[in-house]
Amino acid sequence: MDRERKVTALPNQIICDNCMSCVDEGLAECPFCGAKFENRNPRGTLPAYSLLAGRYTIGACIAVDGEGVTYQAIDVTNAHRVVIKEYVPVTMCAARTREGAVVPRAGKEVMFKTTRMDFVDLYRSLVTLGRTEGLVTVLDLVETNNTAYAVREPDEGETLQAYLDAREEPLTQEEALMLLRPVVYGVEAMHRMGLLHRGISPETVFITPAGAKLSGYATLGLRNAGGELKSQLVDGYAAPEQYAVAEFDGKYTDIYSLGALFYRALTGHTPLAANLRRMNDNMLPAHRVNRELPGYVSTAIGRAMRLNPSERPQSASDLLAAITTPTRLDSKFHLTSRQWKFVAIAAGGLLLVILLSVWAILSAVGGGEESSSSSVSTSASASQSQSSSAQSSSSQSVAEKVSVPNFVGNLYQDIIDSDTYKETFLFTTEYEYSDDYDEGKVIRQEPAFGTKVSPGATIKLYVSKGPEYATIPTNIVGLSKGDAQQLLRENNILFEIVETDNPDGKYTAYTVVKTEPEVGQKVKMNETVVKVYVAKEATSTSSESTPPPASSSSSSQDGTTSSSSSDGQTPSA
């Protein structure tokens, strides 16, 4: 990761990608390290070492797809490396002016503007979403050159595809859940924003030191066949509706891809392409490929990959819960062992009624007129028997109904681990933030407490993800840098240390002076980055002031950053 520092770049200055120094745009080489500024980007793309929007130094072109061009780049305001995607659809754009503006093809002007708006809406929403677990962060959206540019973090680590290819055997259930759970959470966060990914595959998931992250964002046009853009679908992971122009996608589209991701991780095999499955669905269930896989996990994956979207789980959290626990509804026609007993009893009663009816008919035919009264009597008796049996069955059915317990306030894990509840109910879950309930506890339930339901009924539990916001501690001002960092970590608050001048020793060296936002303000946990201003040594020389040990710039596990450099020098605030 690049060293955290503030860079003062003059207008029309770029950053050398070799030594990270600010230099004037247009030079042939870096005056500080001698690196050559050679433009090797393909014709029609932005030239390397040019400045975009006065802020981003364009680097090498790293990818081209039906939606546009992707570049390496550097943000000159903080010397951070980023990735920029430029919306330049090859099917709609004809050329580029000398100044860099994109020119649409004749007759495609309206379509270009419409699809460009889709691109802008997608990435503007992703910027709003901010730093989210399991997702590569989109940092900025720039509209210039008659098009739009999305700025995001670089992809770190290796792809999930490379990671799985390097293994000699499939992941275990525990390994797959630990690895892919952040991605599921990230997809759920996108869905809450009304966004779809449509391109989830082992090539768009990256294994990083901070956990798996989903990248590869794109608009609808790139991820659906038959549209205006040159589509880009990954066979085996794209949902069947993505291959048909007339069909609509939805959250269930990403659910299919997540199911396919788990299939690949747990079996070691790429799923059969959805368009081929529609012609001949001979894809083996996951437990048939990996015999050690629990049946309920295979069933959950199978449901997620149903060809009919309405038969799939309708949320990413439902899929995750189904793969995690065996008490999930795994089929539309699933019956518990207790329900099978009821079916067997009902079938036996029905068979008895049929036999009695056949016997009565045969008796009537064989006995003629002399036995007619007897037959009538027998039929009446049989009818009464049927009526009595039906009433008995009805009363038994009513008697068998059970009251829904009060799950609110209880731990979700305790509920699903209970043998009593396993035998009686099936559970679906949805996760929400809550200030009133600890993480993992049930916030509310459907149906409500006390409702009479049949055994095997599905209960929906809303489970707490814990509070969404934390308050910046008021006692942080005056603490040492180390104590402040520990306090913020304990409160799940991301932070950035900024060292500030300390004229005439106004503050104790290396203590917190202030924060932005101010103390007492609420911020989103694990998302909002709080700036913590720490006083430098006093400007005047003091024998009592001792600098802290030098430490290299690093990023901690919880995403916090330190701004001290490896040589002990302090970057400007």
XYZ file of C-alpha atoms in Angstrom:
573
model
C 0.000 0.000 0.000
C 1.231 3.516 -0.753
C 2.578 5.562 2.132
C -0.032 7.871 3.655
C 1.047 11.420 2.958
C -0.348 14.695 1.783
C 1.082 15.927 -1.501
C 1.211 19.561 -2.565
C 1.078 19.446 -6.352
C 1.027 22.606 -8.430
C -1.454 22.994 -11.314
C -0.497 20.913 -14.356
C 1.767 18.673 -12.327
C 1.683 14.883 -12.471
C 3.283 12.267 -10.226
C 6.136 10.061 -11.397
C 4.992 6.461 -11.062
C 8.564 5.402 -10.231
C 9.631 7.739 -7.412
C 6.212 9.328 -6.639
C 7.595 12.862 -7.021
C 5.535 15.797 -8.335
C 6.788 16.883 -11.763
C 5.538 19.136 -14.543
C 3.271 17.532 -17.109
C 4.821 17.161 -20.558
C 8.399 16.336 -19.523
C 10.212 13.492 -21.293
C 11.617 12.073 -18.069
C 11.498 12.523 -14.309
C 14.051 15.133 -13.155
C 14.389 13.318 -9.805
C 14.832 9.634 -10.719
C 15.400 9.745 -14.485
C 12.442 7.464 -15.330
C 11.284 7.876 -18.946
C 7.774 9.195 -19.530
C 6.911 7.124 -22.605
C 3.318 6.782 -23.746
C 2.703 3.154 -24.671
C -1.075 3.219 -24.400
C -3.022 2.047 -27.489
C -4.182 4.568 -30.027
C -7.541 6.084 -29.118
C -6.973 5.856 -25.354
C -5.775 8.568 -22.975
C -1.993 9.044 -23.149
C 0.104 7.897 -20.219
C 1.512 10.675 -17.998
C -1.348 13.016 -18.879
C -3.456 14.720 -16.216
C -7.167 13.959 -15.889
C -9.457 16.555 -14.293
C -6.411 18.279 -12.759
C -6.115 15.447 -10.216
C -5.277 12.042 -11.653
C -2.058 11.063 -13.424
C -3.028 8.568 -16.121
C -0.821 5.479 -16.240
C -0.775 2.335 -18.359
C -3.887 0.991 -20.049
C -4.572 -2.366 -18.341
C -7.869 -3.538 -19.886
C -10.375 -2.832 -22.626
C -13.906 -4.240 -22.721
C -17.222 -3.457 -24.351
C -17.851 -0.689 -21.840
C -14.565 1.174 -22.033
C -10.911 1.419 -21.044
C -9.319 0.803 -17.653
C -6.108 2.597 -16.631
C -3.653 2.519 -13.797
C -3.482 6.010 -12.279
C -2.223 8.053 -9.329
C -4.197 10.583 -7.291
C -1.900 13.604 -7.119
C -3.567 14.927 -3.939
C -2.300 12.065 -1.777
C 0.025 10.013 -4.013
C -2.318 7.010 -3.865
C -2.421 4.532 -6.705
C -5.913 4.054 -8.101
C -7.662 2.439 -11.061
C -9.784 4.500 -13.453
C -12.413 3.179 -15.848
C -13.329 5.440 -18.754
C -16.737 4.959 -20.379
C -15.900 4.535 -24.080
C -18.156 1.792 -25.537
C -16.573 0.543 -28.740
C -19.951 0.000 -30.414
C -20.982 3.639 -29.956
C -17.795 5.715 -30.059
C -15.962 6.679 -33.220
C -12.998 8.847 -32.244
C -11.397 11.180 -29.734
C -10.552 14.841 -30.215
C -7.028 16.209 -29.709
C -8.163 17.495 -26.302
C -9.334 14.003 -25.285
C -13.112 14.363 -25.714
C -14.981 11.229 -26.804
C -16.946 11.465 -30.058
C -19.964 9.104 -30.475
C -20.711 7.435 -33.790
C -23.226 9.081 -36.121
C -26.722 7.936 -35.190
C -25.566 6.644 -31.778
C -25.514 9.983 -29.957
C -28.747 9.452 -27.987
C -27.912 5.852 -27.090
C -24.435 6.927 -25.963
C -25.884 9.579 -23.644
C -28.456 7.147 -22.239
C -25.955 4.397 -21.479
C -23.466 6.933 -20.130
C -26.139 7.978 -17.634
C -26.411 4.320 -16.540
C -22.643 4.301 -15.964
C -22.795 7.554 -13.978
C -25.746 6.378 -11.855
C -24.035 3.074 -11.019
C -20.729 4.570 -9.923
C -22.269 7.561 -8.165
C -24.234 5.099 -6.023
C -21.081 3.060 -5.379
C -19.270 6.227 -4.260
C -22.155 6.865 -1.863
C -21.941 3.281 -0.602
C -18.396 4.025 0.509
C -16.043 1.596 2.209
C -17.935 -1.671 2.620
C -16.805 -5.115 3.739
C -16.319 -7.468 0.827
C -16.303 -4.768 -1.881
C -13.523 -2.883 -3.654
C -14.176 0.765 -2.797
C -15.198 3.248 -5.506
C -13.595 6.567 -4.560
C -14.712 9.147 -7.093
C -16.708 9.838 -10.239
C -15.445 12.400 -12.760
C -17.475 13.723 -15.700
C -15.321 15.329 -18.379
C -14.216 14.773 -21.995
C -17.884 14.210 -22.962
C -17.851 10.990 -20.923
C -17.418 9.727 -17.359
C -14.604 8.180 -15.314
C -14.981 5.900 -12.283
C -12.080 5.945 -9.804
C -11.640 2.966 -7.485
C -9.097 1.200 -5.338
C -6.687 -1.101 -7.175
C -7.378 -4.830 -7.102
C -5.064 -6.378 -4.506
C -3.964 -9.961 -4.016
C -4.771 -12.818 -6.366
C -8.072 -13.734 -7.976
C -10.207 -16.441 -6.434
C -9.750 -18.357 -9.695
C -5.964 -18.398 -9.257
C -6.315 -19.324 -5.592
C -8.624 -22.261 -6.335
C -6.540 -23.434 -9.297
C -3.491 -23.629 -7.028
C -5.261 -26.012 -4.654
C -5.289 -29.733 -5.286
C -8.693 -30.265 -3.685
C -11.933 -28.306 -3.132
C -12.443 -26.045 -0.134
C -14.175 -27.446 2.914
C -17.501 -25.961 3.922
C -15.798 -24.018 6.750
C -13.059 -22.707 4.451
C -15.541 -21.608 1.785
C -17.715 -19.783 4.314
C -14.750 -18.035 5.922
C -13.423 -16.984 2.517
C -16.641 -15.931 0.776
C -18.763 -14.578 3.624
C -17.438 -10.979 3.128
C -18.376 -11.157 -0.569
C -21.925 -12.205 0.344
C -22.131 -9.285 2.791
C -20.866 -6.940 0.079
C -23.479 -8.141 -2.408
C -26.166 -7.705 0.255
C -24.995 -4.113 0.794
C -25.221 -3.427 -2.955
C -28.725 -4.874 -3.065
C -29.844 -2.621 -0.195
C -28.717 0.327 -2.347
C -30.764 -0.996 -5.258
C -27.620 -2.029 -7.157
C -26.839 -5.272 -8.974
C -23.380 -6.604 -9.774
C -24.255 -9.107 -12.542
C -20.638 -10.212 -12.946
C -19.776 -12.262 -9.853
C -17.229 -14.939 -10.735
C -13.873 -16.259 -9.483
C -12.215 -13.684 -11.771
C -13.900 -10.708 -10.064
C -13.252 -11.852 -6.475
C -9.811 -11.012 -5.058
C -8.167 -12.598 -2.039
C -6.532 -9.767 -0.059
C -4.862 -9.591 3.386
C -8.054 -7.916 4.615
C -10.278 -10.703 3.257
C -12.027 -11.434 -0.019
C -13.264 -8.438 -2.024
C -15.590 -8.248 -5.015
C -14.521 -6.063 -7.940
C -15.463 -5.897 -11.619
C -18.409 -3.489 -11.488
C -20.232 -2.856 -14.770
C -23.530 -1.590 -16.155
C -26.459 -3.695 -17.330
C -25.406 -3.354 -20.963
C -22.095 -5.138 -20.450
C -23.613 -8.011 -18.497
C -26.625 -8.897 -20.657
C -26.495 -10.535 -24.072
C -28.089 -8.817 -27.050
C -27.812 -5.233 -25.780
C -26.194 -2.185 -27.331
C -22.812 -2.924 -25.764
C -20.499 -5.777 -26.585
C -21.534 -8.036 -23.710
C -19.172 -9.769 -21.317
C -20.666 -12.857 -19.649
C -18.740 -15.530 -17.757
C -20.174 -18.933 -18.651
C -20.951 -21.007 -15.602
C -21.554 -17.973 -13.400
C -23.895 -15.756 -15.451
C -27.573 -16.428 -14.685
C -29.879 -17.775 -17.428
C -31.844 -14.510 -17.660
C -28.631 -12.703 -18.660
C -28.548 -14.659 -21.922
C -32.070 -13.585 -22.985
C -32.892 -10.056 -24.139
C -36.569 -10.337 -23.175
C -35.973 -11.396 -19.549
C -35.439 -9.133 -16.556
C -32.713 -9.412 -13.968
C -32.931 -8.749 -10.251
C -31.301 -9.632 -6.946
C -31.917 -13.270 -7.857
C -29.433 -12.814 -10.742
C -26.585 -12.210 -8.297
C -27.897 -15.047 -6.090
C -27.399 -17.462 -9.011
C -23.807 -16.251 -9.439
C -23.092 -16.563 -5.707
C -24.430 -20.121 -5.792
C -22.149 -20.870 -8.751
C -19.216 -19.367 -6.826
C -19.843 -21.735 -3.903
C -20.286 -24.638 -6.357
C -16.840 -23.974 -7.832
C -15.202 -23.534 -4.423
C -16.763 -26.652 -2.868
C -16.530 -29.056 -5.828
C -13.429 -27.885 -7.696
C -15.448 -27.797 -10.955
C -16.892 -24.917 -12.994
C -20.706 -25.156 -13.189
C -22.359 -25.885 -16.511
C -23.225 -22.680 -18.422
C -26.801 -21.554 -17.787
C -27.675 -21.259 -21.495
C -26.631 -24.914 -21.978
C -28.568 -26.015 -18.904
C -31.726 -24.618 -20.447
C -31.322 -27.032 -23.364
C -30.157 -30.035 -21.350
C -29.771 -29.610 -17.608
C -27.401 -32.445 -16.727
C -25.306 -30.534 -14.192
C -24.506 -32.797 -11.252
C -25.555 -31.646 -7.762
C -22.633 -30.443 -5.666
C -22.782 -33.421 -3.270
C -22.507 -35.823 -6.206
C -19.236 -34.157 -7.255
C -17.871 -33.841 -3.713
C -19.126 -36.778 -1.644
C -17.931 -35.181 1.605
C -20.242 -32.178 1.173
C -23.312 -32.133 3.467
C -26.570 -32.675 1.610
C -28.181 -29.478 2.879
C -25.273 -27.402 1.524
C -25.684 -29.038 -1.885
C -29.420 -28.367 -1.748
C -28.870 -24.694 -0.857
C -26.496 -24.269 -3.809
C -28.962 -26.074 -6.067
C -31.768 -23.722 -5.053
C -29.578 -20.678 -5.701
C -28.865 -21.998 -9.204
C -32.447 -22.820 -10.183
C -33.185 -21.831 -13.766
C -36.455 -20.217 -12.662
C -35.560 -16.994 -10.773
C -38.657 -17.186 -8.540
C -37.425 -20.490 -7.076
C -34.120 -19.071 -5.867
C -33.479 -17.485 -2.459
C -34.436 -13.857 -2.730
C -31.579 -12.409 -0.677
C -27.872 -13.048 -0.268
C -28.268 -13.445 3.498
C -30.860 -16.189 2.954
C -28.400 -18.072 0.761
C -25.629 -17.686 3.324
C -27.873 -18.946 6.121
C -28.962 -21.919 3.999
C -25.346 -22.925 3.362
C -24.447 -22.379 7.013
C -27.239 -24.280 8.783
C -29.178 -27.464 7.982
C -32.535 -26.100 9.142
C -33.287 -24.110 6.014
C -36.078 -24.722 3.519
C -34.231 -26.456 0.725
C -37.055 -27.061 -1.708
C -40.532 -25.872 -2.478
C -41.736 -29.414 -1.739
C -39.563 -30.107 1.302
C -41.287 -32.007 4.155
C -39.925 -32.628 7.626
C -39.853 -36.146 9.092
C -42.860 -35.232 11.210
C -44.790 -34.038 8.151
C -43.962 -37.270 6.362
C -45.604 -39.153 9.257
C -48.783 -37.111 8.776
C -48.706 -37.842 5.052
C -48.335 -41.573 5.730
C -51.272 -41.592 8.171
C -53.460 -39.652 5.738
C -52.521 -41.975 2.877
C -53.367 -45.022 4.988
C -56.759 -43.591 5.895
C -57.495 -42.775 2.267
C -56.576 -46.320 1.223
C -58.918 -47.771 3.877
C -61.812 -45.639 2.636
C -61.188 -46.760 -0.946
C -61.161 -50.448 0.075
C -64.421 -50.055 2.019
C -66.050 -48.356 -0.954
C -64.939 -51.092 -3.360
C -66.208 -53.780 -0.948
C -69.592 -52.041 -0.654
C -69.954 -51.804 -4.448
C -69.044 -55.455 -4.973
C -71.485 -56.509 -2.265
C -74.281 -54.534 -3.885
C -73.631 -56.086 -7.296
C -73.336 -59.660 -5.947
C -76.343 -59.625 -3.547
C -78.949 -58.244 -5.935
C -82.195 -56.856 -4.644
C -82.224 -59.038 -1.510
C -79.088 -57.416 -0.225
C -79.897 -53.925 -1.353
C -80.977 -52.793 2.062
C -77.861 -54.360 3.514
C -75.770 -52.602 0.888
C -77.420 -49.321 1.668
C -76.810 -49.932 5.319
C -73.178 -50.803 4.626
C -72.739 -47.751 2.392
C -74.277 -45.548 5.013
C -71.988 -47.065 7.591
C -68.992 -46.517 5.329
C -70.117 -42.950 4.701
C -70.455 -42.343 8.405
C -67.038 -43.909 8.885
C -65.574 -41.569 6.265
C -67.272 -38.595 7.865
C -66.057 -39.626 11.295
C -62.534 -40.173 9.919
C -62.545 -36.758 8.240
C -63.752 -35.071 11.420
C -61.139 -36.932 13.437
C -58.432 -35.931 10.922
C -59.625 -32.327 11.013
C -59.661 -32.186 14.785
C -56.241 -33.846 14.861
C -54.910 -31.239 12.406
C -56.225 -28.405 14.592
C -54.829 -30.041 17.703
C -51.427 -30.446 16.063
C -51.000 -26.703 15.457
C -48.358 -25.103 17.645
C -47.762 -21.625 18.991
C -44.810 -19.656 17.658
C -42.337 -19.024 20.513
C -40.957 -15.590 21.303
C -37.553 -15.564 19.602
C -36.965 -11.811 20.017
C -33.909 -11.068 22.123
C -32.491 -14.578 21.789
C -29.287 -15.473 19.988
C -29.920 -16.679 16.463
C -27.264 -19.374 16.785
C -28.919 -20.780 19.931
C -32.263 -20.930 18.131
C -31.034 -22.843 15.109
C -28.968 -25.181 17.303
C -32.022 -26.160 19.354
C -33.237 -29.704 18.603
C -36.786 -28.710 19.610
C -36.963 -25.885 17.089
C -35.259 -27.965 14.388
C -38.048 -30.544 14.591
C -40.842 -27.983 14.588
C -39.904 -25.001 12.401
C -37.909 -23.913 9.392
C -36.069 -20.579 9.535
C -35.170 -17.821 7.111
C -33.109 -14.808 8.160
C -32.535 -11.190 7.289
C -29.787 -9.089 8.871
C -30.227 -5.479 9.993
C -28.305 -2.918 12.021
C -29.687 -2.313 15.509
C -28.746 -0.064 18.431
C -31.063 -1.978 20.789
C -29.928 -5.570 20.200
C -26.428 -7.034 20.334
C -24.998 -8.595 17.201
C -26.494 -12.028 16.539
C -29.704 -11.467 18.534
C -33.182 -11.544 16.996
C -34.767 -8.111 16.540
C -38.225 -9.252 15.415
C -39.949 -12.221 13.847
C -42.667 -13.209 11.381
C -45.165 -14.691 12.291
C -45.482 -12.959 15.649
C -45.154 -14.605 19.047
C -48.178 -16.753 19.908
C -49.400 -17.237 16.323
C -50.787 -20.748 15.705
C -49.000 -22.494 12.836
C -48.629 -26.014 11.490
C -45.465 -27.978 12.262
C -42.834 -27.303 9.631
C -43.945 -23.683 9.141
C -41.297 -21.164 8.095
C -40.360 -18.478 10.622
C -38.522 -15.387 9.383
C -36.059 -13.966 11.891
C -34.585 -10.478 11.633
C -31.121 -10.718 13.175
C -29.039 -7.819 14.493
C -25.728 -6.920 12.850
C -25.037 -4.700 15.850
C -25.089 -0.892 15.818
C -24.317 0.888 12.570
C -22.897 3.985 14.232
C -20.396 4.633 17.009
C -19.731 7.833 18.935
C -16.261 9.339 18.792
C -15.135 9.148 22.453
C -15.121 12.549 24.150
C -12.095 11.626 26.260
C -9.853 10.981 23.264
C -8.497 14.559 23.235
C -5.377 14.616 25.387
C -4.671 10.895 25.077
C -1.376 9.669 23.688
C -1.395 8.527 20.084
C -1.116 4.869 21.092
C -3.944 5.048 23.645
C -6.146 6.902 21.162
C -5.560 4.268 18.496
C -6.471 1.496 20.939
C -9.635 3.313 22.040
C -10.818 3.828 18.472
C -10.142 0.209 17.537
C -12.176 -0.957 20.522
C -15.084 1.143 19.192
C -14.681 -0.204 15.619
C -13.906 3.271 14.305
C -11.563 3.635 11.335
C -9.074 6.459 11.701
C -6.195 8.311 10.077
C -3.434 9.888 12.153
C -2.536 13.419 11.034
C 0.419 15.059 12.775
C -0.022 18.784 13.304
C 2.353 21.614 14.250
C 2.798 22.480 17.931
C 4.102 26.067 18.168
C 5.664 27.016 21.517
C 4.723 23.656 23.015
C 1.045 24.487 23.319
C 0.217 20.772 23.487
C 1.962 17.782 24.988
C 3.903 16.144 22.164
C 2.256 13.131 20.500
C -1.113 13.595 22.145
C -4.470 14.059 20.420
C -5.402 17.689 19.793
C -8.719 17.262 17.967
C -10.657 14.979 15.622
C -12.660 15.414 12.424
C -15.575 14.903 12.838
C -15.479 16.353 16.347
C -15.651 14.226 19.488
C -19.173 13.199 20.435
C -20.258 12.902 16.807
C -21.641 9.626 15.496
C -19.875 7.899 12.591
C -20.465 4.682 10.688
C -18.459 1.887 12.233
C -15.844 0.242 10.004
C -16.679 2.734 7.261
C -16.208 6.426 8.143
C -12.534 7.382 8.506
C -11.988 9.791 11.403
C -9.004 12.155 11.184
C -7.113 12.226 14.491
C -4.797 15.242 14.827
C -1.733 14.525 16.962
C 0.652 17.254 18.116
C 4.235 17.141 16.903
C 7.126 18.054 19.139
C 7.195 21.657 20.236
C 8.707 24.033 17.716
C 11.215 25.295 20.285
C 13.970 22.848 21.284
C 13.159 20.950 24.476
C 15.276 18.339 26.183
C 12.191 16.870 27.782
C 10.521 16.143 24.476
C 11.478 12.749 23.122
C 10.216 11.576 19.768
C 8.384 8.265 19.628
C 10.014 5.241 17.964
C 10.037 5.443 14.168
C 7.600 3.121 12.452
C 6.908 2.381 8.842
C 3.614 3.298 7.257
C 1.252 0.438 7.588
C -2.354 -0.532 7.421
C -3.716 -2.457 10.363
C -6.151 -5.324 10.208
C -9.089 -3.082 10.948
C -8.207 -0.699 8.125
C -6.648 2.096 10.214
C -3.586 3.897 8.933
C -0.487 5.431 10.454
C 1.151 8.454 8.910
C 4.698 8.228 10.285
C 7.426 7.399 7.825
C 10.118 4.743 8.079
C 12.952 7.260 8.432
C 11.376 8.974 11.409
C 10.443 12.108 9.486
C 6.926 13.390 9.931
C 4.860 14.205 6.843
C 3.123 17.536 6.794
C -0.419 17.603 8.148
